[in-house]
Amino acid sequence: MVTILIEAALRGEEIVIAKDDQPVVKLTPVSPVKRRRQPGSAKGLVTISDDFDEPLEDFKDYM
């Protein structure tokens, strides 16, 4: 029974346990389930201009 309640709480259901018709415990997940990063998942979302490593106009006096 406890496992079923825990699984329900992890799915986002609100679980309140009562004693003598008074709520005494509320089950909530401690932290969200972390998804593992997948290499290459941002492919095509980031672009770098051709002049990325060219000196900036504002800094030409320091060169």
PDB file of C-alpha atoms in Angstrom:
ATOM      1  CA  MET A   1       0.000   0.000   0.000  1.00  0.00           C
ATOM      2  CA  VAL A   2       2.818   2.429   0.879  1.00  0.00           C
ATOM      3  CA  THR A   3       4.523   1.809  -2.459  1.00  0.00           C
ATOM      4  CA  ILE A   4       1.313   2.642  -4.323  1.00  0.00           C
ATOM      5  CA  LEU A   5       0.987   5.934  -2.424  1.00  0.00           C
ATOM      6  CA  ILE A   6       4.608   6.851  -3.088  1.00  0.00           C
ATOM      7  CA  GLU A   7       4.264   6.088  -6.790  1.00  0.00           C
ATOM      8  CA  ALA A   8       1.103   8.215  -6.934  1.00  0.00           C
ATOM      9  CA  ALA A   9       2.908  11.135  -5.269  1.00  0.00           C
ATOM     10  CA  LEU A  10       5.783  10.828  -7.739  1.00  0.00           C
ATOM     11  CA  ARG A  11       3.258  11.066 -10.588  1.00  0.00           C
ATOM     12  CA  GLY A  12       2.075  14.384  -9.162  1.00  0.00           C
ATOM     13  CA  GLU A  13      -0.998  13.285  -7.235  1.00  0.00           C
ATOM     14  CA  GLU A  14      -1.627  14.983  -3.889  1.00  0.00           C
ATOM     15  CA  ILE A  15      -1.519  12.350  -1.137  1.00  0.00           C
ATOM     16  CA  VAL A  16      -2.802  13.382   2.302  1.00  0.00           C
ATOM     17  CA  ILE A  17      -2.924  10.898   5.178  1.00  0.00           C
ATOM     18  CA  ALA A  18      -5.392  11.633   7.955  1.00  0.00           C
ATOM     19  CA  LYS A  19      -5.782  10.468  11.529  1.00  0.00           C
ATOM     20  CA  ASP A  20      -9.097  10.958  13.331  1.00  0.00           C
ATOM     21  CA  ASP A  21     -10.374  12.834  10.266  1.00  0.00           C
ATOM     22  CA  GLN A  22      -7.532  15.374  10.540  1.00  0.00           C
ATOM     23  CA  PRO A  23      -4.800  15.614   7.889  1.00  0.00           C
ATOM     24  CA  VAL A  24      -1.426  14.773   9.439  1.00  0.00           C
ATOM     25  CA  VAL A  25       0.901  13.909   6.553  1.00  0.00           C
ATOM     26  CA  LYS A  26       1.203  15.101   2.968  1.00  0.00           C
ATOM     27  CA  LEU A  27       3.374  13.087   0.571  1.00  0.00           C
ATOM     28  CA  THR A  28       5.306  15.134  -1.973  1.00  0.00           C
ATOM     29  CA  PRO A  29       8.380  14.284  -4.032  1.00  0.00           C
ATOM     30  CA  VAL A  30      11.627  15.619  -2.553  1.00  0.00           C
ATOM     31  CA  SER A  31      13.019  16.753  -5.878  1.00  0.00           C
ATOM     32  CA  PRO A  32      12.036  16.400  -9.501  1.00  0.00           C
ATOM     33  CA  VAL A  33      13.447  13.504 -11.451  1.00  0.00           C
ATOM     34  CA  LYS A  34      16.604  14.712 -13.142  1.00  0.00           C
ATOM     35  CA  ARG A  35      16.924  13.931 -16.802  1.00  0.00           C
ATOM     36  CA  ARG A  36      20.333  13.047 -18.085  1.00  0.00           C
ATOM     37  CA  ARG A  37      21.776  15.388 -20.636  1.00  0.00           C
ATOM     38  CA  GLN A  38      22.021  13.959 -24.088  1.00  0.00           C
ATOM     39  CA  PRO A  39      25.120  14.936 -26.082  1.00  0.00           C
ATOM     40  CA  GLY A  40      24.235  16.748 -29.267  1.00  0.00           C
ATOM     41  CA  SER A  41      20.721  17.698 -28.180  1.00  0.00           C
ATOM     42  CA  ALA A  42      21.335  21.392 -29.060  1.00  0.00           C
ATOM     43  CA  LYS A  43      22.760  20.623 -32.502  1.00  0.00           C
ATOM     44  CA  GLY A  44      21.586  23.233 -34.982  1.00  0.00           C
ATOM     45  CA  LEU A  45      20.346  25.603 -32.264  1.00  0.00           C
ATOM     46  CA  VAL A  46      23.630  27.496 -31.808  1.00  0.00           C
ATOM     47  CA  THR A  47      25.427  29.293 -34.611  1.00  0.00           C
ATOM     48  CA  ILE A  48      28.739  31.142 -34.554  1.00  0.00           C
ATOM     49  CA  SER A  49      29.410  33.902 -37.046  1.00  0.00           C
ATOM     50  CA  ASP A  50      32.402  33.675 -39.373  1.00  0.00           C
ATOM     51  CA  ASP A  51      34.049  36.709 -37.729  1.00  0.00           C
ATOM     52  CA  PHE A  52      33.638  35.367 -34.201  1.00  0.00           C
ATOM     53  CA  ASP A  53      37.339  35.552 -33.354  1.00  0.00           C
ATOM     54  CA  GLU A  54      38.089  38.858 -35.122  1.00  0.00           C
ATOM     55  CA  PRO A  55      39.211  41.773 -32.918  1.00  0.00           C
ATOM     56  CA  LEU A  56      36.401  44.036 -31.743  1.00  0.00           C
ATOM     57  CA  GLU A  57      36.270  47.534 -33.203  1.00  0.00           C
ATOM     58  CA  ASP A  58      36.293  49.086 -29.715  1.00  0.00           C
ATOM     59  CA  PHE A  59      39.620  47.433 -28.849  1.00  0.00           C
ATOM     60  CA  LYS A  60      41.657  48.243 -31.998  1.00  0.00           C
ATOM     61  CA  ASP A  61      43.559  50.962 -30.099  1.00  0.00           C
ATOM     62  CA  TYR A  62      44.965  48.317 -27.736  1.00  0.00           C
ATOM     63  CA  MET A  63      46.400  46.080 -30.435  1.00  0.00           C
TER      64      MET A  63
END
